[in-house]
Coordinates of C-alpha atoms and ligand atoms in Angstrom, one line a residue:
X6 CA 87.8 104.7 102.9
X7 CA 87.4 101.3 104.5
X8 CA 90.7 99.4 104.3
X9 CA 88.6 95.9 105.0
X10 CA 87.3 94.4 101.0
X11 CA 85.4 91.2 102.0
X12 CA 85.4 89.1 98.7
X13 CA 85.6 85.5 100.6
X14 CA 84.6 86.4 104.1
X15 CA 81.5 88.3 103.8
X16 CA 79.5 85.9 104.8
X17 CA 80.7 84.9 107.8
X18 CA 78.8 85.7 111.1
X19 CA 75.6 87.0 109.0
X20 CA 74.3 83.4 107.8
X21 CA 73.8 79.9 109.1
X22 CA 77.6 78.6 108.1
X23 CA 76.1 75.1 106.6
X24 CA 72.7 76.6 105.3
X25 CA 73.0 75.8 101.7
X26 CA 69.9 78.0 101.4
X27 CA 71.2 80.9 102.9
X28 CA 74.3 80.4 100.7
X29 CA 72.3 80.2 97.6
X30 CA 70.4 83.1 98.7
X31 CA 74.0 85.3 99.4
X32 CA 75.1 84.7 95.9
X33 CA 76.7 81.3 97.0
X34 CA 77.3 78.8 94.2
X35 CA 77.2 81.3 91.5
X36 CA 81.1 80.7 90.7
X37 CA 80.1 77.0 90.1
X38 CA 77.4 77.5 87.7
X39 CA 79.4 80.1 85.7
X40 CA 82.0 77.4 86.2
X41 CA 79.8 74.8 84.8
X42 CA 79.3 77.3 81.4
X43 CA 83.4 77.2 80.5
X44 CA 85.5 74.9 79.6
X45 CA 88.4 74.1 82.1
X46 CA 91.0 75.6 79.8
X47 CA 89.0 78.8 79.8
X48 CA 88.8 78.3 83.9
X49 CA 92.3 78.6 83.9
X50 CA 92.5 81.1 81.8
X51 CA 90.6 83.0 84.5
X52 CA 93.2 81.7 87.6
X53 CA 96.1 82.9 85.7
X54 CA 94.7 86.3 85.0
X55 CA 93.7 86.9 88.5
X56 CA 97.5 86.3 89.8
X57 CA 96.4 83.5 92.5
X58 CA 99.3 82.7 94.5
X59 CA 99.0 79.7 96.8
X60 CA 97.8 81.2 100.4
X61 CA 99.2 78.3 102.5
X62 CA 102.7 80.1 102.5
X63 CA 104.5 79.3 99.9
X64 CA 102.9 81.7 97.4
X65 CA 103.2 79.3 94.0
X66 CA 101.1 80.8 90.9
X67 CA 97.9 78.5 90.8
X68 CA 97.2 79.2 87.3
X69 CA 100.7 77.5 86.5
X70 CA 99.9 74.8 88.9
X71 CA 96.7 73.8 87.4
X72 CA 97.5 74.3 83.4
X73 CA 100.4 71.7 84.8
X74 CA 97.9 69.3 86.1
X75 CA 95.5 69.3 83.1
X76 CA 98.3 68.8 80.8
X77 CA 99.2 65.1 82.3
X78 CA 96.8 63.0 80.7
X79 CA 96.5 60.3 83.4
X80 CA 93.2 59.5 85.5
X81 CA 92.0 59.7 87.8
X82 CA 93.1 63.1 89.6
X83 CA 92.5 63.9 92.9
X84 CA 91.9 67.0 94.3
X85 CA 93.7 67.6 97.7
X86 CA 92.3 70.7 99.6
X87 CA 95.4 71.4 102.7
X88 CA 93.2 72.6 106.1
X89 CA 96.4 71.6 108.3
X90 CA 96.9 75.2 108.9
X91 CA 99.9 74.4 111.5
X92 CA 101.6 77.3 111.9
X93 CA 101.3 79.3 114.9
X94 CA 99.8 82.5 114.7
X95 CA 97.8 81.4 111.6
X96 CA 93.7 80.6 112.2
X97 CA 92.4 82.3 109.3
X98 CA 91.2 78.7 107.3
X99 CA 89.9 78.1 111.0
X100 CA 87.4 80.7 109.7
X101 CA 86.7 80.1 106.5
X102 CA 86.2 75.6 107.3
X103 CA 83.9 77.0 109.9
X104 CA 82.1 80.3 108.8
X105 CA 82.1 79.5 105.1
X106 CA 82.5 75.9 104.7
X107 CA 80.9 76.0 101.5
X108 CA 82.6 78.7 99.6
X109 CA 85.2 75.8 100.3
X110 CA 83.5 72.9 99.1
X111 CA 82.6 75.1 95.8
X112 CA 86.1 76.2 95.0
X113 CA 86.4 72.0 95.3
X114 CA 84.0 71.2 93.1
X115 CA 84.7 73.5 90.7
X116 CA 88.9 72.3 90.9
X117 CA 87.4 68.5 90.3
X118 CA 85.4 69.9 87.7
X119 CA 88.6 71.3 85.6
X120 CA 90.3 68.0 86.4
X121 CA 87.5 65.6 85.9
X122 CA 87.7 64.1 89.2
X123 CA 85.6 62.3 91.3
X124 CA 87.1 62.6 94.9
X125 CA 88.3 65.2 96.9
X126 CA 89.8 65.1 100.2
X127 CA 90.1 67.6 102.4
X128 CA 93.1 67.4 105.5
X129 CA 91.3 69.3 108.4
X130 CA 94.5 69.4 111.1
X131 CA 93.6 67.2 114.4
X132 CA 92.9 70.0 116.8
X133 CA 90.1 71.5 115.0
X134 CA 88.2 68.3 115.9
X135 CA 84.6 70.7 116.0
X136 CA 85.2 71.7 112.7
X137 CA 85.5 68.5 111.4
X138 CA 82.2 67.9 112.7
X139 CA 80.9 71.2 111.1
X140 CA 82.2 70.9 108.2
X141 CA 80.9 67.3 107.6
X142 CA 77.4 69.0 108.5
X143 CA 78.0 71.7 105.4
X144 CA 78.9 68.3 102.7
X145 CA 75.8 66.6 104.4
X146 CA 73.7 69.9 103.2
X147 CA 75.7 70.5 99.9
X148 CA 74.7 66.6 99.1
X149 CA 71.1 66.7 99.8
X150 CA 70.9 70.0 97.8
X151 CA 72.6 68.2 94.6
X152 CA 75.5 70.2 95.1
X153 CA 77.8 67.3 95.3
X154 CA 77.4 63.6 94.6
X155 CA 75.8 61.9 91.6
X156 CA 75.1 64.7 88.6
X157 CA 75.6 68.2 90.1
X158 CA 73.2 70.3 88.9
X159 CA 71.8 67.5 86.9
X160 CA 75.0 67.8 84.4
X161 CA 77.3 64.7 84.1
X162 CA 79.5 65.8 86.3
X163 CA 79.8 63.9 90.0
X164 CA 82.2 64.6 93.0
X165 CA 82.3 63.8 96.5
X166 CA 84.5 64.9 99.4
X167 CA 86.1 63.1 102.3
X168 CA 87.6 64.4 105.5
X169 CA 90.6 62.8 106.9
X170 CA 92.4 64.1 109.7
X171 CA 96.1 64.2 110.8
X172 CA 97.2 63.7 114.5
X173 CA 98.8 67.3 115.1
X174 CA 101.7 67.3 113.1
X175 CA 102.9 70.6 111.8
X176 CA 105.0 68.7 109.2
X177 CA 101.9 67.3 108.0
X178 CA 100.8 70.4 106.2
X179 CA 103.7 70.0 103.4
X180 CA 102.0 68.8 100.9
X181 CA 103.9 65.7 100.2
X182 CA 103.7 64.5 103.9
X183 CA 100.1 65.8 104.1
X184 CA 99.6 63.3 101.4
X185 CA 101.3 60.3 103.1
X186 CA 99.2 61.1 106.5
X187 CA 96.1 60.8 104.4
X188 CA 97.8 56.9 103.1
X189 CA 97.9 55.8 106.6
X190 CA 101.7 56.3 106.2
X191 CA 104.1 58.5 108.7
X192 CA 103.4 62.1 108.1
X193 CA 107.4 62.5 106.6
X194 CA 107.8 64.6 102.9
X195 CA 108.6 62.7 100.1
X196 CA 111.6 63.4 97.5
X197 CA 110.3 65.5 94.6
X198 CA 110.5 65.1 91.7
X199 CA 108.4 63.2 90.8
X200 CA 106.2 66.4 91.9
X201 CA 102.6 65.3 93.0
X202 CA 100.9 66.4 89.6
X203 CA 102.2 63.6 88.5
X204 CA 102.5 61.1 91.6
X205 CA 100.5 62.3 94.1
X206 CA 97.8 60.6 96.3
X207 CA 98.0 56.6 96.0
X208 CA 100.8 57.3 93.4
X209 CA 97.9 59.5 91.0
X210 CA 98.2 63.1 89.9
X211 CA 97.2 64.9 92.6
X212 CA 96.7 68.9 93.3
X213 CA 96.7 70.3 96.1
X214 CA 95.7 73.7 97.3
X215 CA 95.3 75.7 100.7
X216 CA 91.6 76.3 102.1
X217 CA 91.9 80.2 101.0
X218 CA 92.6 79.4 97.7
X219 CA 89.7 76.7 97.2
X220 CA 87.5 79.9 98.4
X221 CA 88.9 82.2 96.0
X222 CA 88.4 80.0 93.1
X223 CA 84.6 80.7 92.9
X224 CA 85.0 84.3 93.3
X225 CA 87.1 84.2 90.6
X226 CA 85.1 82.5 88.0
X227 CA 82.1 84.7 89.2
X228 CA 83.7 88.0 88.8
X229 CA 86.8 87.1 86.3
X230 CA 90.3 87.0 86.8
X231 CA 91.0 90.8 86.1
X232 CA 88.6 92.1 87.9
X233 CA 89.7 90.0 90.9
X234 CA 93.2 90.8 90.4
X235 CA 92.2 94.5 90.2
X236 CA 91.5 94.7 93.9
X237 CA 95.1 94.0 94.9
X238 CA 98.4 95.5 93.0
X239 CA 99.6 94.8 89.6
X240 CA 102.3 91.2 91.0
X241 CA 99.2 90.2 94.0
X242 CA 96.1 89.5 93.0
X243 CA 93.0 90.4 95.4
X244 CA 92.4 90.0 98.4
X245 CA 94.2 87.8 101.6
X246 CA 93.6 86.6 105.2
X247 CA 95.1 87.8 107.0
X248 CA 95.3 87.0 111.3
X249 CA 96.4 89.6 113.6
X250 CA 97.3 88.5 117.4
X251 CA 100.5 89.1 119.8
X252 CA 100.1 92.8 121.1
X253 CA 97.9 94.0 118.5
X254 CA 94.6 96.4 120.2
X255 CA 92.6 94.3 118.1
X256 CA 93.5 90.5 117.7
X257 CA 91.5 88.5 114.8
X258 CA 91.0 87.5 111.1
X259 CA 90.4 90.5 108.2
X260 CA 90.6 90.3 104.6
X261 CA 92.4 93.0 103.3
X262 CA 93.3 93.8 99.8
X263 CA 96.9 93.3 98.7
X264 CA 99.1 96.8 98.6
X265 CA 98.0 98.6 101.9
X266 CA 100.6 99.2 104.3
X267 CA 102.1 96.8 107.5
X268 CA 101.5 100.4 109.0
X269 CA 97.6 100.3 107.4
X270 CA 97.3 96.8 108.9
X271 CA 98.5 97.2 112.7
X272 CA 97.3 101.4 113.2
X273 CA 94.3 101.1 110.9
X274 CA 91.6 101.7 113.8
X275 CA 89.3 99.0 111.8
X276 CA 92.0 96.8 111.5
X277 CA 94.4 96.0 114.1
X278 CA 93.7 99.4 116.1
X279 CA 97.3 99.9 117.3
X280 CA 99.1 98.5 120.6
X281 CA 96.7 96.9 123.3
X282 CA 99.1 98.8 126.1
X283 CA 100.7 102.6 126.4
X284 CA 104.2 100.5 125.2
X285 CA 105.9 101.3 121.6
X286 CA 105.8 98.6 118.8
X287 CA 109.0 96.8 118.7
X288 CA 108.5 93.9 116.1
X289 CA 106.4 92.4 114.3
X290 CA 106.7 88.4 113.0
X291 CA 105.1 87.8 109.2
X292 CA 104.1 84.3 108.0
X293 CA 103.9 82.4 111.0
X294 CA 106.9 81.1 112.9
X295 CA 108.9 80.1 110.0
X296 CA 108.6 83.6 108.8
X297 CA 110.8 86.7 109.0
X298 CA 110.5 89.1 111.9
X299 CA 110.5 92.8 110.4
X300 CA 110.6 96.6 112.4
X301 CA 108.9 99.7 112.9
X302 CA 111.2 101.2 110.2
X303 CA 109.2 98.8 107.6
X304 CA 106.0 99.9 108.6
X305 CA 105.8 101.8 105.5
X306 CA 106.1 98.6 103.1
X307 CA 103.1 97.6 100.9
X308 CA 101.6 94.3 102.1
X309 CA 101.9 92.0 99.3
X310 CA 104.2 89.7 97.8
X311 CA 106.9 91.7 96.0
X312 CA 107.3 94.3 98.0
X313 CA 107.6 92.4 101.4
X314 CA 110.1 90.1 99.1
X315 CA 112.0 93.2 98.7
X316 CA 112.2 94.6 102.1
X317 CA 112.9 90.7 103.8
X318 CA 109.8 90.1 104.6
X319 CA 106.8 88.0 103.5
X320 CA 103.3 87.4 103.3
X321 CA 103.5 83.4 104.4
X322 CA 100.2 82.4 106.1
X323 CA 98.9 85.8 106.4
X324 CA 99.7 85.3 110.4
X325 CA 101.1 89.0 111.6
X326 CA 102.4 88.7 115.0
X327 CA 102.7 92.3 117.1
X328 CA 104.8 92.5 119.9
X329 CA 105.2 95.4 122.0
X330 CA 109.1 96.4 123.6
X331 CA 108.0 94.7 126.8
X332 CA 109.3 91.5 124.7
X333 CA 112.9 90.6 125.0
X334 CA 113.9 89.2 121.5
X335 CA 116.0 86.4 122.9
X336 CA 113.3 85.2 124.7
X337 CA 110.8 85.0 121.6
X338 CA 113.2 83.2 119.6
X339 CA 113.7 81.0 121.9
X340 CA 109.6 80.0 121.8
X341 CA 110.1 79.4 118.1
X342 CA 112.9 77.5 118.2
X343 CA 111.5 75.3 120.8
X344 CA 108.5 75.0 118.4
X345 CA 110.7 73.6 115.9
X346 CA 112.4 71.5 118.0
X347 CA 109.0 70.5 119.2
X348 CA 107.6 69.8 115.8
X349 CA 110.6 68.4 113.6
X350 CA 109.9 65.2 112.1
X351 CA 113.1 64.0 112.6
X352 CA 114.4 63.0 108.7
X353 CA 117.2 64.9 108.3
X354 CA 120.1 66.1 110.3
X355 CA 120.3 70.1 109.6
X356 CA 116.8 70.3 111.0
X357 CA 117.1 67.8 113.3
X358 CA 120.3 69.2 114.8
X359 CA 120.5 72.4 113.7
X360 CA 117.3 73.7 115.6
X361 CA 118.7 71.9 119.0
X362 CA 121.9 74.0 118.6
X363 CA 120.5 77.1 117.6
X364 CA 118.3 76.8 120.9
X365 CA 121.5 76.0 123.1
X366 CA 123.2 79.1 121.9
X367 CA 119.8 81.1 122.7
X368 CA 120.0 80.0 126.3
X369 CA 123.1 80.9 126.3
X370 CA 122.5 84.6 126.0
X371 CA 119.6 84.4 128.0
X372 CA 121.8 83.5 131.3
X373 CA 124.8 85.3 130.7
X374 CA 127.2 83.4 128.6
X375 CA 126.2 84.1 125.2
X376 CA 129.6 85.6 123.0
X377 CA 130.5 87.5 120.0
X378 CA 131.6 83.7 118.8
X379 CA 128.3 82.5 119.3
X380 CA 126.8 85.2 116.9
X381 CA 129.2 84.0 114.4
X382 CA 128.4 80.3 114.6
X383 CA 124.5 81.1 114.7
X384 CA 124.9 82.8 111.1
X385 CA 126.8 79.7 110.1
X386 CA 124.2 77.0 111.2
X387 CA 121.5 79.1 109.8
X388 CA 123.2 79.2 106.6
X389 CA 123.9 74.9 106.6
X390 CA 119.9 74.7 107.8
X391 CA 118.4 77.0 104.9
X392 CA 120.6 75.4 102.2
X393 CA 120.7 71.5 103.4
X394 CA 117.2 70.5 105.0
X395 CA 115.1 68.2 103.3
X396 CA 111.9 70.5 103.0
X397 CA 110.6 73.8 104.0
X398 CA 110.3 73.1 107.8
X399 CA 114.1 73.3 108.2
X400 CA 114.9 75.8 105.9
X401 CA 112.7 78.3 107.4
X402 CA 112.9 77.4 110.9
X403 CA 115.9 79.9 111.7
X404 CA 114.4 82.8 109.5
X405 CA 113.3 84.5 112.5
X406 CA 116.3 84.2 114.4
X407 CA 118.2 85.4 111.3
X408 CA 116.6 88.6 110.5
X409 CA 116.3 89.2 114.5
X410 CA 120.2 88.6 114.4
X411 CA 120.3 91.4 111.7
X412 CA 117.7 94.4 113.2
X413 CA 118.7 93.4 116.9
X414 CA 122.6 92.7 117.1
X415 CA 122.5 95.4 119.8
X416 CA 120.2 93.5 121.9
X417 CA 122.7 90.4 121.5
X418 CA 125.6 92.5 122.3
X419 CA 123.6 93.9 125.4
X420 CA 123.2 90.2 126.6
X421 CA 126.8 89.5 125.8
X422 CA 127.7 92.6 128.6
X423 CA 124.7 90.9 131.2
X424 CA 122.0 93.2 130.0
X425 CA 118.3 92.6 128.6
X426 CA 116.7 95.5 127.8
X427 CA 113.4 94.3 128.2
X428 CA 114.4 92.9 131.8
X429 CA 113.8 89.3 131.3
X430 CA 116.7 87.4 131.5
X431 CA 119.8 86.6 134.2
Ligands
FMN19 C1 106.5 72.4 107.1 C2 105.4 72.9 106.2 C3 104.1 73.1 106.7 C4 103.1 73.6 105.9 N1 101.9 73.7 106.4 C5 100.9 74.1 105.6 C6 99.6 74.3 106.1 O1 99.3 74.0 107.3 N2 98.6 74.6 105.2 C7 98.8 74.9 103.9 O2 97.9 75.2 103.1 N3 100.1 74.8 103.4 C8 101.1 74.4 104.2 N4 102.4 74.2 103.7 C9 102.6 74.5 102.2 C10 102.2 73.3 101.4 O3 103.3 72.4 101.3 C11 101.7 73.6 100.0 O4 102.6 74.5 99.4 C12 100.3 74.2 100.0 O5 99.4 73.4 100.6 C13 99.9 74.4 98.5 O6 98.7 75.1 98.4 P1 98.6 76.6 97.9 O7 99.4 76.6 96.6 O8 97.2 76.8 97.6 O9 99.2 77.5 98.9 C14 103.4 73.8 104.5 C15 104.7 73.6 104.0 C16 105.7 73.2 104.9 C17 107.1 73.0 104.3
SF4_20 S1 113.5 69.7 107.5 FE1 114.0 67.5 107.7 S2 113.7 67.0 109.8 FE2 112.8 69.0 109.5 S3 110.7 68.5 109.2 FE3 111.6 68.6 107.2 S4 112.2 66.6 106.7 FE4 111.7 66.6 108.9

């Protein structure tokens, strides 16, 4: 039986991405009618019976985050879709904002729908400057069709979109930063509370949701909540993105239903195929680069949240990198570290800091000089960066390092006594 359940990608590759035609004609916009038939209480209803948690990584129930929204009373309400999609080893919304931009644009409309809004604003990130492009093409369409503007669908309702862009900034996909970029202001998160339902964009209750789970939203009213949630496990609802690359035989985006195995996901021949060379699997890196790093010995683990949760690990972005034992673990931690060196904003002083140090003790195993002490102090920088940095950037930035710390301490040892076992360093 296939492993692969398309409910939000099946269109991509087979039509014309901004065709609004050939999106009618695919079952497009059906969500958003059905939508158009409930009331948003009832649309919610829907959300929270599917078990959507956010897909931009930090998995928070959308049900909960919407019935939060519609209870503030204030107007107006802006709806705040997040295409930053910063982290490395993550380019699935890359395929949805350009294969099906307006499964996108619908889950949109129908979120400004439940809120009564009249503006959305979607955050495309600053290197997918052709999508921008694309995706402007797809609202152009949508617009001329009736499908956004004045009276959609000749009802009362009336949204528009508008794309602004950041400059690069992987801190500019936390949603509070993300919302200062879009103000013209440095790209730096605010203090919450007040959370951004209730002071969001230009100070007004604001939600904001990752590109995945815009495109889910219509599925969702289409089909109902439990029968979405019924294609993933009882805790993960449906299906997820997920973005295979590193060593994997077969590199690329599938949507997969929640509750198959890590094992399912790299081996499956229609899914990632195995390893590209004749080498073993050593690790595999979940979430993107703030995620945890897991081993062959978890290949066995259900892919979805609680599961992962259990065994260290976690669904994050949906990125799955694959590295083969050709890769010596000190090396690859010190890529992500110099990614978060590379990428900290600069607010606070356990990111800040803590990232720089945790690099210099990297280097030092790498030429020779790395101790048993330096083991110990990582564990206790890692420890002051999780609990003291000012938003998620920092607290996840040594997660990889951690759990690397934990299924490799041999390899650190080895470098301690001059050896790399994957012949890379000294
Ligand atoms: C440093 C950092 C970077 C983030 N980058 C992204 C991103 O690129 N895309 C995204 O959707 N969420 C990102 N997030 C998560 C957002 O803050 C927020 O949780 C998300 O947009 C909410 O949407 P969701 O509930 O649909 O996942 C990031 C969070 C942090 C701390
Ligand atoms: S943890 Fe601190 S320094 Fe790092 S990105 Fe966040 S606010 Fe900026």
């Amino acid at each position: 039986m296939s492993k692969i359940v398309k409910l939000i990608s099946n269109n991509a590759g087979n039509i014309t991405a901004d065709s609004v035609e050939e999106y009618v004609k695919a079952g497009g916009f059906e969500g958003l009618k059905k939508a158009f038939t409930m009331t948003p209480t009832a649309i919610i209803s829907e959300v929270k019976a599917a078990k959507l948690l956010g897909r931009g990584g930090a998995a928070y129930p959308a049900g909960s985050k919407w019935q939060h929204l519609l209870e503030i009373p204030e107007f107006p309400k802006y709806i705040v879709c997040n295409a930053d999609e910063g982290e490395p080893g993550t380019f699935k919304d890359k395929l949805l904002l350009s294969q099906e931009p307006l499964r996108v644009i619908e889950g949109m409309i129908i979120a400004g729908y439940v809120f009564n809004s009249k503006d959305g604003y979607i955050y495309i990130r600053g290197e997918y400057a052709s999508i921008q492009k694309s995706f402007q093409k797809a609202l152009d369409h949508a617009m001329e069709k009736g499908y956004l503007g004045a009276n959609i669908l000749e009802t009362d309702f009336s949204f528009t979109i508008h794309i602004m862009t950041g400059a690069g900034a992987y801190v500019c996909g936390e949603n509070s930063a993300l919302l200062n970029s879009i103000e013209g202001k440095a790209g730096r998160p605010r203090t919450k509370p007040p959370h951004l339902a209730e002071v969001g964009l230009f100070k007004k209750p604001t939600l904001v949701n990752n590109v995945e789970s815009f495109a889910t939203i219509p599925v969702i009213t289409q089909i109902g909540g439990e029968k979405y949630l019924s294609y993933g496990t009882k805790d993960s609802g449906g299906t997820k993105l997920i973005c295979l690359s590193g060593h994997a035989a077969k590199r690329g985006v599938y949507e997969i239903p929640f509750g198959i195995t890590l094992r399912d996901i790299i081996y499956d021949r229609e899914i990632g195929g195995g390893i590209a060379s004749s080498k073993k699997l050593k690790f595999f890196h979940l979430g993107g680069q703030s995620g945890p790093c897991g081993v062959p010995e978890q290949l066995d683990t259900q892919y979805c949240y609680k599961a992962l949760r259990t065994a260290g690990l976690a669904v994050g972005s949906g990125a799955i990198v694959v590295m083969d034992e050709s890769v010596c673990v000190i090396d690859y931690l010190k890529g992500v570290t110099e990614f978060f060196i590379h990428e900290c904003c600069g607010k606070c002083t356990p990111c800040r800091e803590g990232n720089q140090q945790l690099y210099k003790i990297l280097c030092k195993f790498s030429d020779g000089t790395g101790t048993q002490d330096d083991i110990t102090l990582s564990f206790g920088l890692i420890d002051t960066m999780t609990k003291t940095s000012f938003c998620g950037a920092g607290q996840s930035a040594a997660l990889a390092m951690s759990t690397c710390l934990t299924h490799f301490k041999d390899e650190f040892t080895a470098h301690i006594n001059g050896n790399c076992p994957a012949g890379h360093c000294f």
